[in-house]
mmCIF file of C-alpha atoms and ligand atoms in Angstrom:
data_model
loop_
_atom_site.group_PDB
_atom_site.id
_atom_site.type_symbol
_atom_site.label_atom_id
_atom_site.label_comp_id
_atom_site.label_asym_id
_atom_site.label_seq_id
_atom_site.Cartn_x
_atom_site.Cartn_y
_atom_site.Cartn_z
ATOM 1 C CA MET A 34 -7.598 2.275 21.777
ATOM 2 C CA PRO A 35 -4.619 3.361 19.247
ATOM 3 C CA ALA A 36 -3.518 0.860 16.969
ATOM 4 C CA ALA A 37 0.023 -0.282 18.057
ATOM 5 C CA TYR A 38 2.675 -0.395 15.387
ATOM 6 C CA ASP A 39 4.775 -3.654 15.124
ATOM 7 C CA PRO A 40 8.311 -2.481 13.736
ATOM 8 C CA ASN A 41 9.404 -5.991 12.487
ATOM 9 C CA ASN A 42 6.633 -6.454 10.113
ATOM 10 C CA ILE A 43 8.052 -6.947 6.636
ATOM 11 C CA PHE A 44 7.206 -3.662 5.251
ATOM 12 C CA ALA A 45 8.972 -2.026 7.953
ATOM 13 C CA LYS A 46 12.122 -4.182 7.358
ATOM 14 C CA ILE A 47 11.561 -3.266 3.700
ATOM 15 C CA LEU A 48 12.106 0.234 4.527
ATOM 16 C CA ARG A 49 14.572 -0.213 6.570
ATOM 17 C CA GLY A 50 16.712 -1.789 3.879
ATOM 18 C CA GLU A 51 16.826 -5.348 5.365
ATOM 19 C CA ILE A 52 14.804 -6.725 2.777
ATOM 20 C CA PRO A 53 14.832 -5.986 -1.043
ATOM 21 C CA CYS A 54 12.513 -4.908 -2.981
ATOM 22 C CA LYS A 55 11.522 -3.994 -6.558
ATOM 23 C CA LYS A 56 10.961 -0.170 -6.508
ATOM 24 C CA VAL A 57 8.534 1.957 -8.419
ATOM 25 C CA TYR A 58 8.482 4.962 -6.901
ATOM 26 C CA GLU A 59 9.963 6.855 -4.199
ATOM 27 C CA ASP A 60 9.836 10.387 -2.301
ATOM 28 C CA ASP A 61 10.549 11.396 1.435
ATOM 29 C CA HIS A 62 7.297 10.105 2.773
ATOM 30 C CA VAL A 63 6.211 7.004 0.172
ATOM 31 C CA LEU A 64 7.873 4.249 -0.874
ATOM 32 C CA ALA A 65 6.018 2.157 -3.636
ATOM 33 C CA PHE A 66 7.320 -1.547 -4.764
ATOM 34 C CA ASP A 67 5.868 -4.322 -7.106
ATOM 35 C CA ASP A 68 3.981 -7.255 -4.528
ATOM 36 C CA ILE A 69 5.810 -9.862 -4.709
ATOM 37 C CA ALA A 70 2.902 -12.238 -5.131
ATOM 38 C CA PRO A 71 1.197 -10.006 -8.097
ATOM 39 C CA GLN A 72 -2.308 -10.758 -8.477
ATOM 40 C CA ALA A 73 -2.676 -8.560 -11.544
ATOM 41 C CA PRO A 74 0.017 -8.254 -14.551
ATOM 42 C CA VAL A 75 0.532 -4.797 -12.864
ATOM 43 C CA HIS A 76 0.399 -5.205 -8.605
ATOM 44 C CA VAL A 77 2.249 -2.522 -6.415
ATOM 45 C CA LEU A 78 1.649 -1.720 -3.359
ATOM 46 C CA VAL A 79 2.127 1.906 -2.024
ATOM 47 C CA ILE A 80 3.361 2.797 1.745
ATOM 48 C CA PRO A 81 4.193 5.593 3.543
ATOM 49 C CA LYS A 82 7.256 5.900 5.533
ATOM 50 C CA GLY A 83 5.819 6.322 8.592
ATOM 51 C CA PRO A 84 4.659 3.902 11.363
ATOM 52 C CA TYR A 85 1.396 4.329 10.442
ATOM 53 C CA VAL A 86 -0.429 0.589 10.689
ATOM 54 C CA HIS A 87 -3.755 1.035 8.568
ATOM 55 C CA TRP A 88 -5.656 3.789 7.047
ATOM 56 C CA ASP A 89 -7.678 4.383 10.147
ATOM 57 C CA ASP A 90 -4.449 5.018 11.761
ATOM 58 C CA PHE A 91 -2.882 7.107 9.143
ATOM 59 C CA SER A 92 -6.160 9.149 8.523
ATOM 60 C CA GLU A 93 -5.770 10.186 12.576
ATOM 61 C CA LYS A 94 -2.216 10.957 12.790
ATOM 62 C CA ALA A 95 -0.147 11.276 9.798
ATOM 63 C CA SER A 96 0.507 14.990 8.571
ATOM 64 C CA ASP A 97 -1.039 16.784 6.064
ATOM 65 C CA ALA A 98 2.400 16.645 3.789
ATOM 66 C CA GLU A 99 2.098 12.452 4.183
ATOM 67 C CA LEU A 100 -1.247 12.176 3.055
ATOM 68 C CA ALA A 101 -0.738 14.482 0.032
ATOM 69 C CA ALA A 102 2.476 12.731 -0.879
ATOM 70 C CA PHE A 103 0.664 9.735 -0.178
ATOM 71 C CA SER A 104 -2.527 10.033 -2.373
ATOM 72 C CA ARG A 105 0.230 11.636 -5.104
ATOM 73 C CA ALA A 106 2.410 8.675 -5.158
ATOM 74 C CA ILE A 107 -0.189 6.729 -5.667
ATOM 75 C CA GLY A 108 -1.400 8.565 -9.110
ATOM 76 C CA ALA A 109 2.061 8.582 -10.132
ATOM 77 C CA VAL A 110 2.421 5.002 -10.061
ATOM 78 C CA ALA A 111 -0.213 4.330 -12.211
ATOM 79 C CA ARG A 112 0.914 6.838 -14.464
ATOM 80 C CA ALA A 113 3.951 5.281 -14.363
ATOM 81 C CA ARG A 114 2.615 1.942 -15.493
ATOM 82 C CA GLY A 115 0.489 2.812 -17.927
ATOM 83 C CA LEU A 116 -2.759 2.555 -15.752
ATOM 84 C CA GLY A 117 -4.877 5.523 -16.770
ATOM 85 C CA PRO A 118 -6.302 4.738 -19.963
ATOM 86 C CA ASP A 119 -7.995 1.202 -19.345
ATOM 87 C CA GLY A 120 -8.529 1.792 -15.858
ATOM 88 C CA PHE A 121 -7.171 0.465 -12.808
ATOM 89 C CA ARG A 122 -8.013 -0.309 -8.981
ATOM 90 C CA VAL A 123 -6.871 0.871 -5.482
ATOM 91 C CA ILE A 124 -7.507 -1.027 -2.612
ATOM 92 C CA ALA A 125 -6.599 -0.530 1.389
ATOM 93 C CA ASN A 126 -7.431 -3.845 3.704
ATOM 94 C CA ASN A 127 -7.987 -2.496 7.133
ATOM 95 C CA GLY A 128 -7.839 -4.624 9.905
ATOM 96 C CA GLY A 129 -9.349 -8.163 10.198
ATOM 97 C CA ASN A 130 -12.463 -8.430 8.076
ATOM 98 C CA ALA A 131 -10.696 -6.605 5.345
ATOM 99 C CA HIS A 132 -7.754 -9.625 5.856
ATOM 100 C CA GLN A 133 -5.239 -7.254 6.285
ATOM 101 C CA GLU A 134 -1.913 -9.457 6.455
ATOM 102 C CA VAL A 135 0.793 -7.221 6.990
ATOM 103 C CA PRO A 136 0.123 -4.239 9.543
ATOM 104 C CA HIS A 137 1.942 -1.319 7.679
ATOM 105 C CA LEU A 138 -0.569 0.613 6.094
ATOM 106 C CA HIS A 139 -0.169 -0.104 2.181
ATOM 107 C CA MET A 140 -1.899 0.688 -1.043
ATOM 108 C CA HIS A 141 -2.667 -1.863 -3.553
ATOM 109 C CA VAL A 142 -2.808 -0.611 -7.464
ATOM 110 C CA LEU A 143 -3.727 -3.378 -9.969
ATOM 111 C CA GLY A 144 -4.414 -2.998 -13.164
ATOM 112 C CA GLY A 145 -3.472 -4.538 -16.806
ATOM 113 C CA ARG A 146 -6.423 -6.603 -16.846
ATOM 114 C CA PRO A 147 -9.951 -6.673 -16.354
ATOM 115 C CA LEU A 148 -10.504 -7.047 -12.867
ATOM 116 C CA GLY A 149 -14.366 -8.210 -12.410
ATOM 117 C CA ARG A 150 -16.869 -6.831 -9.631
ATOM 118 C CA MET A 151 -14.899 -5.206 -6.632
ATOM 119 C CA LEU A 152 -15.975 -8.206 -4.090
ATOM 120 C CA PRO A 153 -16.720 -11.879 -5.375
ATOM 121 C CA GLY A 154 -19.889 -12.040 -3.175
ATOM 122 C CA LYS A 155 -22.060 -12.140 -0.020
ATOM 123 C CA GLY A 156 -20.804 -13.430 2.951
HETATM 124 P P1 AMP B 479 -3.007 -7.469 2.617
HETATM 125 O O1 AMP B 479 -3.417 -8.494 2.632
HETATM 126 O O2 AMP B 479 -3.549 -6.237 2.025
HETATM 127 O O3 AMP B 479 -2.221 -6.989 4.251
HETATM 128 O O4 AMP B 479 -1.634 -7.555 1.644
HETATM 129 C C1 AMP B 479 -0.122 -7.911 2.182
HETATM 130 C C2 AMP B 479 0.424 -7.927 0.630
HETATM 131 O O5 AMP B 479 1.837 -8.183 0.546
HETATM 132 C C3 AMP B 479 0.137 -8.936 -0.019
HETATM 133 O O6 AMP B 479 -0.747 -8.697 -1.387
HETATM 134 C C4 AMP B 479 1.703 -9.971 -0.202
HETATM 135 O O7 AMP B 479 2.365 -10.710 -1.576
HETATM 136 C C5 AMP B 479 2.562 -8.676 0.047
HETATM 137 N N1 AMP B 479 4.064 -9.062 0.037
HETATM 138 C C6 AMP B 479 4.078 -9.383 1.100
HETATM 139 N N2 AMP B 479 5.638 -9.767 1.609
HETATM 140 C C7 AMP B 479 6.091 -8.494 0.536
HETATM 141 C C8 AMP B 479 7.622 -8.531 0.431
HETATM 142 N N3 AMP B 479 8.373 -8.883 0.346
HETATM 143 N N4 AMP B 479 7.681 -7.693 -1.128
HETATM 144 C C9 AMP B 479 6.331 -7.241 -1.509
HETATM 145 N N5 AMP B 479 5.306 -7.672 -1.447
HETATM 146 C C10 AMP B 479 4.997 -8.933 -0.580
#
């Protein structure tokens, strides 16, 4: 069953300029902005401009140009925020088990402090 995109999700509203954001990076296919509730000194969300619900949807339907731009934008954001030398984490929550809250694909780019282990534990 294909994922149904909700055009009223909050990131769609940011893309349409209906809600403000603190922009970090933008190109033809990608927008990146600071997370409103940062979980690390650097916490940027990188989103495709196209209507993709999550990684599953994006990786199936996006063009090669969109896929390449998205991947390069994540690196550009990390470099712009100086995260390379100390390291950083990139996370995409995909669907229910991953607690995805906003149904528009976004990569969390986190850094600026030691981030601990990837998952808190089992279960
Ligand atoms: P996820 O659980 O992976 O769907 O993460 C959604 C993220 O979106 C959370 O980290 C929120 O803090 C963030 N968020 C929600 N609304 C906004 C907003 N208006 N601007 C920036 N970040 C937001």
